[in-house]
């Protein structure tokens, strides 16, 4: 086999961690470079009844890409961008290509792959597909699922399947669930098959985009602005991100240029594409008008324009989870870690939901979570740092109560990072026994010996 498969302890240790704070050392590591190598590993694993957990860049926050059972199959070396077709706006890529590399390659053709996890420079296309990743611009473009046309997938026994979205516009041949095989693998977290290659749908790359960082004195005012921005017909934001005062301070610390976040203030960051028939000034005026009527601290609004400036805003946004991950890592020695949520509610319910879950934590004597993220989608991230094992236990109880509340008001326990190993116990809060049985039936049909990614999701 080209590439390597090894039981060397040093190599195994190199794959023991993702961004979850958990550590799991696999029994062996395979690093295939070609499709036949993957097939060989899977056939061998099936014959020997060995578990196989596939990993991309291991940026998972849920322990989904680590294992202490069987083989860790790292696809990071399977990373070629095979083809970009300007006419059909399609890219064909191997699963180990980084999301940011695909974007860079598409940009040369005036195109873009829309999914934009803030970890795009440290996550792969296979990982994005397997987690149905999303990001700030999901508000406009939708999650990864919408931007995948076809997949080449290796099943647990080594059979390779090529699946595509329907070419016809109407189809009544059997269950829609059975017709669309691409969706079997989106969000499957390595449990149903190994994504080898993907055919991605690209979008035209916008030529002019305006970003605005709008500060507010209170969370309440900032979140009212978010809802109003979604409901103002003349505005078409591609993202609306919220930073509470603690998160804004981290973003600001990463770049003094984000002066608006200074002091104890919350921040909303939004971007809009200047579309045909619109002008830069017209778009800007629309946002300033809304800011004035919604108690924004308008003197401190900051505007971002041009690739470099927008990339800087994005880097500051990324600094918040990256910093919180570092803080979590520092607590590991004492048995603590970062505990992060990615629940979401219908966007109009967000202010009430945040107030309720902050009260749950406060009542239990837990310090406030650093809260930030995709408010336009009703989807904040809450990051707690549990300093030791006892606090970890207490924090997880609070998260459990939070998720019960979120589900009770029509929300989801996991809007973008998937379930992995860490959130598996919460899944029955949201999915009924029948739904879980249907998922188990699909898993059994594709992976009857339950060899793929044990411990993830189910
Ligand atoms: C600082 C930080 C910020 C983040 N921000 C975001 C964000 O904005 N949005 C978001 O959605 N996520 C975010 N994440 C989470 C993570 O980056 C994404 O889930 C990402 O898509 C994972 O990609 P990866 O290549 O690292 O996958 P891994 O972590 O290696 O794997 C993730 C899952 O995908 C499966 N998998 C990987 N490759 C394949 C394959 N070829 N075939 C089948 N299954 C596969 C694995 O088994 C695992 O279950 C963030 C993480 C960090 C650390």
Coordinates of C-alpha atoms and ligand atoms in Angstrom, one line a residue:
X1 CA 0.0 0.0 0.0
X2 CA 1.3 3.5 -0.9
X3 CA 1.2 5.9 2.1
X4 CA 1.7 4.2 5.4
X5 CA -0.1 2.1 8.0
X6 CA 1.7 1.8 11.2
X7 CA 1.4 0.9 14.9
X8 CA 4.3 3.2 15.9
X9 CA 3.4 4.9 19.2
X10 CA 4.8 8.3 18.2
X11 CA 2.7 8.3 15.0
X12 CA -0.4 7.1 16.9
X13 CA 0.1 9.9 19.5
X14 CA 0.3 12.4 16.7
X15 CA -3.4 11.6 15.9
X16 CA -4.7 11.4 19.5
X17 CA -6.3 14.8 19.7
X18 CA -8.9 17.0 17.9
X19 CA -10.2 20.3 19.2
X20 CA -12.6 18.6 21.7
X21 CA -10.1 18.5 24.6
X22 CA -10.3 14.7 24.6
X23 CA -7.4 12.4 24.0
X24 CA -7.6 8.9 22.4
X25 CA -4.7 7.0 21.1
X26 CA -5.6 4.7 18.1
X27 CA -4.3 1.1 17.8
X28 CA -2.9 1.9 14.3
X29 CA -2.8 4.8 11.8
X30 CA -3.3 4.5 8.1
X31 CA -2.4 7.4 5.8
X32 CA -3.6 6.5 2.3
X33 CA -2.6 8.5 -0.8
X34 CA -4.7 6.7 -3.4
X35 CA -8.2 5.2 -3.5
X36 CA -7.0 1.5 -3.7
X37 CA -5.1 2.2 -0.4
X38 CA -8.4 3.1 1.3
X39 CA -10.2 0.1 -0.2
X40 CA -7.4 -2.2 1.1
X41 CA -7.5 -0.8 4.6
X42 CA -11.3 -1.2 4.7
X43 CA -11.2 -4.8 3.3
X44 CA -8.5 -5.7 5.8
X45 CA -10.5 -4.1 8.7
X46 CA -13.7 -6.0 7.6
X47 CA -11.9 -9.3 7.5
X48 CA -10.3 -8.7 10.9
X49 CA -13.3 -7.0 12.4
X50 CA -11.3 -3.9 13.2
X51 CA -12.9 -0.5 13.7
X52 CA -12.0 2.3 11.4
X53 CA -12.4 6.0 12.2
X54 CA -11.7 8.4 9.4
X55 CA -10.2 11.8 10.1
X56 CA -9.6 14.9 8.0
X57 CA -7.7 17.8 9.7
X58 CA -9.0 16.8 13.2
X59 CA -10.5 20.2 14.0
X60 CA -13.7 18.5 15.3
X61 CA -14.9 20.0 18.6
X62 CA -16.8 16.8 19.5
X63 CA -14.2 14.0 19.6
X64 CA -15.5 12.7 16.3
X65 CA -12.2 12.4 14.6
X66 CA -10.3 10.5 17.3
X67 CA -10.6 7.0 18.6
X68 CA -9.0 4.5 20.9
X69 CA -10.5 1.5 19.0
X70 CA -8.8 0.2 15.9
X71 CA -7.5 2.2 12.9
X72 CA -7.4 5.9 12.6
X73 CA -7.7 6.5 8.8
X74 CA -6.2 9.9 8.1
X75 CA -7.2 11.3 4.7
X76 CA -5.1 14.5 5.0
X77 CA -2.7 13.3 2.3
X78 CA -5.5 12.6 -0.2
X79 CA -5.8 16.3 -1.0
X80 CA -5.8 17.0 -4.8
X81 CA -8.0 19.6 -6.4
X82 CA -8.8 17.5 -9.5
X83 CA -10.8 19.9 -11.7
X84 CA -12.6 23.2 -11.7
X85 CA -15.1 23.8 -14.5
X86 CA -16.0 27.5 -14.9
X87 CA -18.9 26.8 -17.3
X88 CA -20.7 24.3 -15.0
X89 CA -19.4 26.0 -11.8
X90 CA -18.2 22.7 -10.5
X91 CA -15.1 21.6 -8.6
X92 CA -14.0 18.0 -8.3
X93 CA -11.7 17.5 -5.2
X94 CA -10.3 14.8 -3.1
X95 CA -11.6 14.7 0.5
X96 CA -8.4 15.8 2.2
X97 CA -8.1 19.2 0.4
X98 CA -8.4 22.0 2.8
X99 CA -11.6 24.1 2.5
X100 CA -9.5 27.3 2.2
X101 CA -7.4 25.7 -0.6
X102 CA -10.5 24.9 -2.6
X103 CA -11.7 28.5 -2.2
X104 CA -8.4 29.9 -3.3
X105 CA -8.4 27.6 -6.4
X106 CA -12.0 28.5 -7.2
X107 CA -11.2 32.3 -6.8
X108 CA -8.8 32.0 -9.8
X109 CA -11.9 31.3 -11.9
X110 CA -14.0 34.1 -10.4
X111 CA -15.9 31.5 -8.3
X112 CA -16.3 30.5 -4.7
X113 CA -17.3 27.4 -2.7
X114 CA -19.8 29.0 -0.3
X115 CA -19.4 26.9 3.0
X116 CA -17.3 29.0 5.3
X117 CA -16.5 27.4 8.7
X118 CA -14.3 29.9 10.5
X119 CA -11.9 26.9 10.7
X120 CA -11.7 26.8 6.9
X121 CA -7.8 27.0 6.9
X122 CA -7.6 24.0 9.2
X123 CA -10.4 21.7 8.0
X124 CA -10.9 19.5 5.0
X125 CA -13.7 19.1 2.5
X126 CA -14.3 15.6 3.7
X127 CA -14.7 16.9 7.3
X128 CA -17.0 19.7 6.1
X129 CA -19.2 17.2 4.3
X130 CA -19.2 14.7 7.1
X131 CA -20.2 17.4 9.7
X132 CA -22.5 19.4 7.3
X133 CA -20.3 22.4 8.3
X134 CA -21.6 25.9 8.2
X135 CA -20.2 29.3 9.1
X136 CA -21.1 33.0 9.2
X137 CA -22.2 33.2 5.6
X138 CA -24.5 30.2 5.9
X139 CA -27.1 32.9 6.6
X140 CA -27.1 33.7 2.9
X141 CA -25.8 30.5 1.2
X142 CA -27.0 27.7 3.5
X143 CA -24.9 24.9 5.0
X144 CA -22.4 22.6 3.1
X145 CA -25.2 20.2 2.1
X146 CA -26.5 22.7 -0.4
X147 CA -23.2 22.9 -2.1
X148 CA -22.4 19.2 -2.8
X149 CA -23.6 17.7 -6.1
X150 CA -22.0 14.3 -6.0
X151 CA -19.7 12.0 -3.9
X152 CA -17.5 9.1 -4.4
X153 CA -17.7 7.0 -1.2
X154 CA -16.0 3.9 0.1
X155 CA -18.3 1.7 2.2
X156 CA -17.1 -0.3 5.2
X157 CA -16.5 -3.5 3.2
X158 CA -14.4 -1.6 0.6
X159 CA -17.1 -1.3 -2.1
X160 CA -17.0 2.1 -3.8
X161 CA -20.2 4.0 -4.6
X162 CA -20.6 7.0 -6.8
X163 CA -23.7 9.0 -5.9
X164 CA -25.2 12.2 -7.5
X165 CA -28.1 14.5 -6.8
X166 CA -31.1 13.8 -9.0
X167 CA -30.8 15.0 -12.6
X168 CA -34.6 15.1 -13.0
X169 CA -36.8 17.8 -11.4
X170 CA -39.5 15.3 -10.3
X171 CA -39.1 11.8 -9.0
X172 CA -41.6 9.5 -7.3
X173 CA -39.6 6.2 -7.5
X174 CA -39.5 5.2 -3.9
X175 CA -38.8 7.1 -0.7
X176 CA -37.1 10.5 -1.4
X177 CA -34.8 9.3 1.5
X178 CA -33.6 6.4 -0.7
X179 CA -33.3 8.5 -3.9
X180 CA -30.9 11.1 -2.6
X181 CA -27.9 9.1 -1.6
X182 CA -25.7 12.2 -1.4
X183 CA -27.6 13.1 1.8
X184 CA -26.9 9.8 3.3
X185 CA -23.3 10.8 3.8
X186 CA -23.7 14.6 4.6
X187 CA -23.5 15.0 8.3
X188 CA -22.7 11.3 8.8
X189 CA -19.5 11.9 10.8
X190 CA -17.6 9.0 9.4
X191 CA -20.2 6.5 10.5
X192 CA -21.6 5.4 7.1
X193 CA -18.7 5.6 4.6
X194 CA -15.5 7.3 3.7
X195 CA -16.0 10.2 1.4
X196 CA -13.2 9.9 -1.2
X197 CA -14.0 12.6 -3.7
X198 CA -16.7 15.3 -3.9
X199 CA -18.2 17.2 -6.8
X200 CA -18.9 20.7 -5.4
X201 CA -21.3 23.3 -6.6
X202 CA -19.6 26.7 -6.9
X203 CA -21.1 30.2 -6.8
X204 CA -19.9 33.4 -8.5
X205 CA -17.4 35.2 -6.4
X206 CA -18.9 38.6 -5.4
X207 CA -16.8 41.5 -6.6
X208 CA -17.8 44.0 -3.9
X209 CA -18.7 43.3 -0.3
X210 CA -19.1 45.7 2.7
X211 CA -18.5 44.5 6.3
X212 CA -19.7 46.6 9.3
X213 CA -18.8 46.1 12.9
X214 CA -21.6 47.8 14.9
X215 CA -21.2 48.3 18.7
X216 CA -24.0 48.3 21.3
X217 CA -24.2 49.2 25.0
X218 CA -26.3 46.1 25.8
X219 CA -26.9 42.6 24.6
X220 CA -30.6 43.3 24.3
X221 CA -30.1 46.2 21.9
X222 CA -27.6 44.2 19.8
X223 CA -30.0 41.2 19.4
X224 CA -32.9 43.5 18.6
X225 CA -30.7 44.9 15.8
X226 CA -30.0 41.4 14.5
X227 CA -33.7 40.5 14.2
X228 CA -34.5 43.9 12.6
X229 CA -31.6 43.4 10.1
X230 CA -33.1 40.1 9.0
X231 CA -36.5 41.6 8.6
X232 CA -35.6 44.8 6.8
X233 CA -36.6 44.1 3.2
X234 CA -34.0 46.5 1.7
X235 CA -31.1 44.7 3.5
X236 CA -29.6 41.4 2.3
X237 CA -26.9 40.5 4.8
X238 CA -24.8 37.4 4.0
X239 CA -23.8 37.1 7.7
X240 CA -24.9 38.6 11.0
X241 CA -22.6 37.7 13.8
X242 CA -22.9 38.6 17.5
X243 CA -20.1 39.0 20.1
X244 CA -21.0 39.6 23.7
X245 CA -18.7 41.9 25.7
X246 CA -16.2 39.1 26.6
X247 CA -16.0 37.8 23.0
X248 CA -15.7 41.3 21.6
X249 CA -12.8 41.9 24.0
X250 CA -11.0 38.8 22.6
X251 CA -11.6 39.9 19.0
X252 CA -10.4 43.4 19.8
X253 CA -7.3 42.1 21.5
X254 CA -6.4 40.2 18.3
X255 CA -6.4 43.5 16.3
X256 CA -6.5 47.0 17.8
X257 CA -8.2 48.0 14.5
X258 CA -11.5 46.8 15.8
X259 CA -11.8 49.9 17.9
X260 CA -15.6 49.7 18.1
X261 CA -15.4 46.8 20.5
X262 CA -13.4 48.7 23.1
X263 CA -14.9 48.8 26.7
X264 CA -17.7 46.8 27.9
X265 CA -19.7 46.7 24.7
X266 CA -21.3 44.0 22.6
X267 CA -20.8 43.9 18.8
X268 CA -22.7 42.9 15.7
X269 CA -20.6 42.1 12.6
X270 CA -22.5 42.0 9.3
X271 CA -21.6 41.7 5.7
X272 CA -23.5 42.4 2.5
X273 CA -22.7 41.8 -1.1
X274 CA -23.2 44.9 -3.4
X275 CA -25.4 43.3 -6.0
X276 CA -26.2 44.4 -9.6
X277 CA -28.3 47.6 -9.5
X278 CA -27.0 48.5 -6.0
X279 CA -24.3 51.0 -5.0
X280 CA -21.8 50.8 -2.3
X281 CA -23.1 54.0 -0.7
X282 CA -26.7 52.8 -1.0
X283 CA -25.9 49.6 0.9
X284 CA -23.9 51.4 3.5
X285 CA -26.7 54.0 4.0
X286 CA -29.2 51.2 4.6
X287 CA -27.1 49.8 7.4
X288 CA -26.4 53.2 9.0
X289 CA -30.1 54.0 8.9
X290 CA -31.0 50.8 10.7
X291 CA -28.2 51.4 13.2
X292 CA -29.5 54.8 14.1
X293 CA -33.0 53.6 14.8
X294 CA -31.7 50.6 16.9
X295 CA -29.6 52.3 19.6
X296 CA -26.2 51.4 18.0
X297 CA -23.2 53.4 19.2
X298 CA -23.0 54.8 15.7
X299 CA -19.9 57.0 16.3
X300 CA -17.8 53.8 16.7
X301 CA -19.1 51.8 13.7
X302 CA -16.3 50.4 11.6
X303 CA -16.5 49.6 7.9
X304 CA -14.5 46.8 6.2
X305 CA -14.0 46.8 2.5
X306 CA -11.7 45.0 0.1
X307 CA -10.2 41.4 0.4
X308 CA -7.5 42.3 2.9
X309 CA -9.8 44.2 5.2
X310 CA -12.6 41.5 5.1
X311 CA -10.0 38.8 5.7
X312 CA -8.8 40.8 8.8
X313 CA -12.4 40.9 10.1
X314 CA -12.6 37.1 9.6
X315 CA -9.4 36.5 11.4
X316 CA -10.6 38.4 14.4
X317 CA -13.8 36.4 14.4
X318 CA -11.8 33.2 14.3
X319 CA -9.6 34.4 17.2
X320 CA -12.6 34.0 19.6
X321 CA -12.9 30.1 19.3
X322 CA -9.2 29.7 18.8
X323 CA -8.5 31.7 22.1
X324 CA -11.2 29.8 24.0
X325 CA -9.6 26.5 22.8
X326 CA -6.3 27.6 24.1
X327 CA -7.8 28.5 27.5
X328 CA -9.5 25.1 27.5
X329 CA -6.3 23.3 26.8
X330 CA -4.7 25.0 29.8
X331 CA -7.3 23.5 32.1
X332 CA -6.6 19.9 30.8
X333 CA -4.0 19.0 33.4
X334 CA -6.5 19.5 36.2
X335 CA -9.2 17.5 34.4
X336 CA -11.0 20.5 32.9
X337 CA -11.5 21.7 29.4
X338 CA -13.6 24.0 27.2
X339 CA -17.2 23.1 27.1
X340 CA -18.8 24.6 24.0
X341 CA -22.4 24.5 22.8
X342 CA -23.7 25.0 19.3
X343 CA -27.4 24.9 19.9
X344 CA -29.7 27.1 17.8
X345 CA -33.3 28.4 18.0
X346 CA -35.5 30.2 15.5
X347 CA -33.8 33.5 15.2
X348 CA -36.6 35.5 16.8
X349 CA -36.4 33.4 19.9
X350 CA -32.7 34.1 20.4
X351 CA -32.9 37.0 22.9
X352 CA -35.3 35.1 25.2
X353 CA -33.3 31.9 24.8
X354 CA -30.0 33.5 25.7
X355 CA -31.6 35.3 28.7
X356 CA -33.1 31.9 29.9
X357 CA -29.9 29.9 29.5
X358 CA -27.8 32.6 31.2
X359 CA -30.2 32.5 34.1
X360 CA -29.8 28.7 34.3
X361 CA -26.0 29.0 34.6
X362 CA -26.2 31.9 37.1
X363 CA -28.7 30.0 39.3
X364 CA -26.2 27.1 39.5
X365 CA -23.4 29.5 40.4
X366 CA -21.5 29.0 37.1
X367 CA -19.7 32.0 35.7
X368 CA -21.1 33.4 32.4
X369 CA -20.1 31.7 29.1
X370 CA -18.3 33.7 26.5
X371 CA -21.1 34.0 23.9
X372 CA -20.7 34.8 20.2
X373 CA -21.6 33.5 16.8
X374 CA -24.2 33.2 14.1
X375 CA -27.0 35.3 15.7
X376 CA -28.6 35.9 12.3
X377 CA -29.4 32.1 12.2
X378 CA -30.4 32.1 15.9
X379 CA -27.2 30.2 16.5
X380 CA -24.8 31.4 19.2
X381 CA -21.8 29.5 20.6
X382 CA -21.5 29.4 24.3
X383 CA -18.0 28.6 25.6
X384 CA -17.4 27.7 29.3
X385 CA -14.0 27.0 30.6
X386 CA -14.2 24.2 33.3
X387 CA -11.1 24.5 35.4
X388 CA -11.1 21.0 36.8
X389 CA -13.0 17.7 36.8
X390 CA -15.6 18.9 39.3
X391 CA -16.4 22.0 37.4
X392 CA -16.5 20.0 34.2
X393 CA -19.2 17.8 35.7
X394 CA -21.2 20.9 36.9
X395 CA -20.8 22.6 33.6
X396 CA -22.1 19.6 31.7
X397 CA -25.2 19.5 33.9
X398 CA -25.8 23.1 33.0
X399 CA -25.4 22.3 29.3
X400 CA -27.9 19.5 29.7
X401 CA -30.5 21.9 31.3
X402 CA -29.7 24.4 28.6
X403 CA -30.3 21.9 25.8
X404 CA -33.6 20.7 27.3
X405 CA -34.8 24.3 27.3
X406 CA -33.6 24.9 23.7
X407 CA -35.4 21.8 22.4
X408 CA -38.6 22.8 24.3
X409 CA -38.7 26.0 22.3
X410 CA -38.2 24.4 18.9
X411 CA -34.4 24.5 18.7
X412 CA -31.6 22.1 18.0
X413 CA -28.9 20.8 20.3
X414 CA -26.3 20.9 17.5
X415 CA -26.5 23.4 14.6
X416 CA -23.0 23.0 13.0
X417 CA -20.3 21.0 14.9
X418 CA -22.2 17.7 14.8
X419 CA -22.7 15.2 17.6
X420 CA -19.4 13.2 17.7
X421 CA -18.8 11.5 21.0
X422 CA -19.4 14.4 23.3
X423 CA -23.0 15.2 22.5
X424 CA -24.2 11.7 21.8
X425 CA -26.0 11.5 25.2
X426 CA -28.0 14.6 24.3
X427 CA -29.4 13.3 21.0
X428 CA -32.5 11.6 22.5
X429 CA -33.5 15.0 23.8
X430 CA -34.2 16.0 20.2
X431 CA -34.8 12.9 18.2
X432 CA -37.6 10.4 18.9
X433 CA -37.0 6.7 19.4
X434 CA -38.5 6.2 15.9
X435 CA -36.1 8.7 14.3
X436 CA -33.1 7.1 16.1
X437 CA -34.3 3.6 14.9
X438 CA -34.4 4.9 11.3
X439 CA -30.8 6.2 11.7
X440 CA -29.7 2.8 13.2
X441 CA -31.4 1.0 10.3
X442 CA -29.4 3.0 7.7
X443 CA -26.2 2.5 9.7
X444 CA -26.9 -1.3 9.8
X445 CA -27.6 -1.4 6.0
X446 CA -24.3 0.3 5.1
X447 CA -22.1 -0.9 7.9
X448 CA -23.6 -4.1 9.2
X449 CA -20.6 -5.0 11.5
X450 CA -20.6 -1.4 13.0
X451 CA -17.0 -0.9 12.2
X452 CA -17.0 2.7 11.1
X453 CA -16.4 5.5 13.6
X454 CA -17.7 3.7 16.7
X455 CA -18.9 6.0 19.4
X456 CA -19.9 8.8 16.9
X457 CA -23.6 9.9 16.9
X458 CA -25.3 6.6 17.8
Ligands
LIG1 C1 -11.4 27.2 16.1 C2 -12.4 26.4 15.5 C3 -13.5 27.0 14.8 C4 -14.5 26.2 14.2 N1 -15.5 26.9 13.5 C5 -16.4 26.2 12.8 C6 -17.4 26.8 12.1 O1 -17.5 28.0 12.0 N2 -18.4 26.0 11.5 C7 -18.4 24.7 11.6 O2 -19.2 24.0 11.0 N3 -17.4 24.0 12.3 C8 -16.4 24.7 12.9 N4 -15.5 24.1 13.6 C9 -15.5 22.6 13.7 C10 -14.7 21.9 12.6 O3 -13.6 22.7 12.1 C11 -15.6 21.5 11.4 O4 -16.5 20.5 11.9 C12 -14.8 20.9 10.2 O5 -15.7 20.7 9.2 C13 -14.1 19.6 10.5 O6 -13.3 19.3 9.4 P1 -12.0 18.4 9.6 O7 -11.3 18.2 8.3 O8 -11.1 19.0 10.7 O9 -12.6 17.1 10.1 P2 -12.2 16.1 11.3 O10 -12.3 16.9 12.6 O11 -11.0 15.4 11.0 O12 -13.4 15.1 11.3 C14 -14.7 15.5 11.6 C15 -15.7 14.4 11.3 O13 -15.8 14.2 9.9 C16 -15.5 12.8 9.7 N5 -14.7 12.8 8.4 C17 -13.5 13.5 8.1 N6 -13.1 13.2 6.9 C18 -14.0 12.3 6.4 C19 -14.1 11.7 5.1 N7 -13.2 11.8 4.1 N8 -15.2 10.9 4.9 C20 -16.1 10.7 5.9 N9 -16.1 11.3 7.1 C21 -15.0 12.1 7.3 C22 -14.7 12.3 10.9 O14 -14.8 10.9 11.0 C23 -15.4 13.1 12.0 O15 -16.6 12.4 12.3 C24 -14.4 24.8 14.2 C25 -13.4 24.2 14.9 C26 -12.4 24.9 15.5 C27 -11.3 24.2 16.2

